[in-house]
Amino acid sequence: MKKILLTLGILCSKLVFAAVSIAVPDLVYENNVTNYGINNTDVRGALIKSGKFKIIHTPKDFNVEAAITTQELASHESAPTTKSAADNLRYILVGQVVTADLHDNYYSLQNTTNNTGTRTLNISVNYKLLSLKDKTLISSFNINASASQTAILRANTTDKLQTNQGKLVKDISQDLATQVASELSQADISLGEYHTTKFQHYDE
């Protein structure tokens, strides 16, 4: 019987890219720091959009607060104990909000009797990128994010500065996400895991 070569793939090996697995738990707020509703939701979205990371759920037995205050994950209070978590997760990005400030500034408009009012929201977050595999601190960095809204206030009136609080929080959340994604792209980690896929030939 004549042998027929069935090609099931390309003849050469193919390099396949797989995104790095990373968990990004919710932000932890330092004592006495006001929580304006800013979290890591947009950070996770930005990392997914980058195509370099695969977001994994934070293991239930991972102590985020303990990880923030230590330089490594050697503590049983921080490191996940389940084998499945260790198999699927390579990195954890934990963040603590150390300052959060909302303030208003008023300025006179030249050649008018009107004023402008600007409401600004600032936030400072300390991040740590931790390796679950090596139980070590890979990188640490601080992000200062801000967002503002401005309105014109008529003179000699009871006009008060009114802003869209939801949009202000959304804007600063996106600023935070953009900066974090940029920082991680420069971190000393492998931004891709590669493996070689070989295709076989079958004779019939």
Coordinates of C-alpha atoms in Angstrom, one line a residue:
M1 CA 0.0 0.0 0.0
K2 CA 1.3 3.3 -1.0
K3 CA 2.4 5.4 1.9
I4 CA 0.8 8.7 2.2
L5 CA 2.4 11.4 4.3
L6 CA -0.2 13.3 6.3
T7 CA 1.0 16.6 7.4
L8 CA -0.7 17.7 10.6
G9 CA 1.2 21.0 11.0
I10 CA 4.0 23.0 9.7
L11 CA 7.3 21.1 9.2
C12 CA 9.4 23.3 11.4
S13 CA 9.0 24.0 15.1
K14 CA 6.8 26.9 16.1
L15 CA 7.5 29.3 19.0
V16 CA 4.4 29.9 21.0
F17 CA 3.9 32.8 23.3
A18 CA 2.0 32.5 26.6
A19 CA 1.2 35.4 28.8
V20 CA 2.6 35.5 32.3
S21 CA 0.2 34.5 35.1
I22 CA -0.3 37.2 37.7
A23 CA -2.7 37.9 40.5
V24 CA -3.7 41.5 41.2
P25 CA -5.8 41.6 44.5
D26 CA -7.7 44.7 45.6
L27 CA -5.8 47.6 47.0
V28 CA -5.2 47.8 50.7
Y29 CA -5.7 51.2 52.3
E30 CA -3.3 52.4 55.0
N31 CA -4.9 53.4 58.3
N32 CA -6.6 56.8 58.3
V33 CA -6.4 57.1 54.5
T34 CA -9.8 57.9 52.9
N35 CA -11.1 55.3 50.5
Y36 CA -12.7 57.2 47.5
G37 CA -13.5 53.9 45.8
I38 CA -10.3 53.5 43.8
N39 CA -9.2 50.0 43.3
N40 CA -7.2 47.7 41.0
T41 CA -10.1 47.0 38.6
D42 CA -8.7 49.1 35.7
V43 CA -5.1 47.9 36.5
R44 CA -6.2 44.3 35.8
G45 CA -7.9 45.5 32.6
A46 CA -4.8 47.3 31.4
L47 CA -2.6 44.3 32.1
I48 CA -4.9 42.0 30.1
K49 CA -5.1 44.5 27.3
S50 CA -1.3 44.6 27.1
G51 CA -1.3 41.0 26.0
K52 CA 1.7 40.2 28.3
F53 CA -0.2 39.0 31.3
K54 CA -3.0 36.6 32.2
I55 CA -4.9 37.6 35.3
I56 CA -5.4 34.8 37.8
H57 CA -7.7 35.0 40.8
T58 CA -5.8 35.6 44.1
P59 CA -5.7 32.4 46.1
K60 CA -8.1 32.5 49.1
D61 CA -5.4 31.6 51.5
F62 CA -3.1 34.5 50.3
N63 CA -2.6 37.2 53.0
V64 CA -2.4 40.4 51.0
E65 CA -1.7 42.6 54.1
A66 CA 1.1 40.4 55.3
A67 CA 2.7 40.5 51.8
I68 CA 2.6 44.3 51.7
T69 CA 4.6 44.5 55.0
T70 CA 7.3 41.9 54.2
Q71 CA 10.0 41.6 51.6
E72 CA 9.4 38.0 50.7
L73 CA 6.7 35.3 50.8
A74 CA 8.4 32.9 53.0
S75 CA 5.8 33.4 55.7
H76 CA 3.1 30.8 55.8
E77 CA 0.7 33.7 56.4
S78 CA 1.4 35.1 52.9
A79 CA 2.2 32.2 50.6
P80 CA -0.7 30.1 49.2
T81 CA -0.7 26.6 50.5
T82 CA -2.6 24.9 47.8
K83 CA -0.6 23.1 45.1
S84 CA -3.0 24.2 42.3
A85 CA -2.4 27.9 43.2
A86 CA 1.3 27.5 43.0
D87 CA 1.1 25.7 39.7
N88 CA -1.0 28.3 38.0
L89 CA 0.3 31.5 39.5
R90 CA 3.8 33.0 39.0
Y91 CA 3.5 36.6 40.3
I92 CA 1.3 38.6 42.6
L93 CA 1.1 42.4 42.5
V94 CA 0.0 43.9 45.8
G95 CA -0.6 47.6 46.4
Q96 CA -1.2 49.8 49.4
V97 CA -2.7 53.3 49.2
V98 CA -0.6 55.5 51.4
T99 CA -2.2 58.9 50.7
A100 CA -5.5 60.0 49.1
D101 CA -6.5 63.6 48.9
L102 CA -9.4 65.6 47.5
H103 CA -9.1 69.3 47.4
D104 CA -10.5 72.4 45.6
N105 CA -8.7 75.4 44.1
Y106 CA -10.3 78.7 43.0
Y107 CA -8.9 81.2 40.5
S108 CA -10.1 84.5 39.1
L109 CA -10.7 84.6 35.3
Q110 CA -8.9 87.5 33.8
N111 CA -11.0 90.3 32.3
T112 CA -14.2 88.9 33.8
T113 CA -15.9 88.9 37.2
N114 CA -16.1 85.1 37.1
N115 CA -14.0 82.5 38.9
T116 CA -13.0 78.9 38.1
G117 CA -13.1 76.1 40.6
T118 CA -11.0 73.0 40.1
R119 CA -11.5 69.8 42.1
T120 CA -8.5 67.5 42.2
L121 CA -8.2 63.9 43.4
N122 CA -4.7 62.6 44.2
I123 CA -3.6 59.1 45.2
S124 CA -0.3 57.5 46.0
V125 CA 0.1 53.8 45.9
N126 CA 3.0 51.6 46.9
Y127 CA 3.2 48.4 44.8
K128 CA 5.2 45.2 45.2
L129 CA 5.6 42.6 42.6
L130 CA 6.2 39.3 44.3
S131 CA 7.4 36.0 42.8
L132 CA 5.4 33.1 44.1
K133 CA 7.8 30.6 42.7
D134 CA 10.9 32.0 44.4
K135 CA 9.1 33.7 47.3
T136 CA 11.0 36.9 46.7
L137 CA 10.4 40.6 46.0
I138 CA 10.9 41.2 42.3
S139 CA 10.2 44.9 42.1
S140 CA 8.7 47.7 44.1
F141 CA 7.5 51.1 42.9
N142 CA 5.3 54.0 43.8
I143 CA 2.5 55.4 41.6
N144 CA 1.1 58.9 42.0
A145 CA -2.1 59.3 40.1
S146 CA -4.4 62.3 39.8
A147 CA -7.6 63.5 38.1
S148 CA -9.3 66.9 38.1
Q149 CA -12.4 68.7 36.9
T150 CA -12.9 72.4 36.4
A151 CA -16.1 74.5 36.4
I152 CA -16.8 78.2 35.8
L153 CA -18.4 80.0 38.8
R154 CA -20.3 83.2 38.2
A155 CA -19.4 86.1 40.5
N156 CA -21.9 87.4 43.0
T157 CA -23.9 84.2 43.0
T158 CA -24.3 81.3 45.3
D159 CA -22.8 78.9 42.7
K160 CA -20.9 76.1 44.3
L161 CA -18.3 73.8 42.7
Q162 CA -20.1 70.7 41.5
T163 CA -18.2 67.8 39.9
N164 CA -19.0 64.3 38.7
Q165 CA -17.5 62.2 41.5
G166 CA -17.9 59.0 39.5
K167 CA -16.0 60.3 36.5
L168 CA -13.3 61.7 38.8
V169 CA -12.7 58.3 40.3
K170 CA -12.8 56.6 36.9
D171 CA -10.3 59.0 35.5
I172 CA -7.8 58.6 38.3
S173 CA -8.3 54.8 38.2
Q174 CA -7.4 54.8 34.5
D175 CA -4.3 57.0 35.2
L176 CA -3.2 54.6 37.9
A177 CA -3.7 51.6 35.5
T178 CA -1.7 53.2 32.7
Q179 CA 1.2 53.9 35.0
V180 CA 1.2 50.5 36.6
A181 CA 1.2 48.7 33.2
S182 CA 4.1 50.9 32.1
E183 CA 6.1 50.0 35.3
L184 CA 5.5 46.3 34.9
S185 CA 6.6 46.4 31.3
Q186 CA 10.0 47.5 32.6
A187 CA 10.1 45.1 35.6
D188 CA 12.8 42.5 35.8
I189 CA 10.6 39.5 35.0
S190 CA 10.0 37.4 32.0
L191 CA 7.1 39.0 30.1
G192 CA 6.5 35.8 28.2
E193 CA 6.8 32.1 28.6
Y194 CA 7.8 30.2 25.5
H195 CA 7.6 26.6 24.5
T196 CA 8.3 24.8 21.3
T197 CA 5.6 22.8 19.7
K198 CA 6.7 20.0 17.3
F199 CA 4.4 18.6 14.7
Q200 CA 4.6 14.9 13.8
H201 CA 4.2 13.1 10.5
Y202 CA 2.2 10.0 10.2
D203 CA 2.6 7.2 7.6
E204 CA -0.3 5.2 6.4

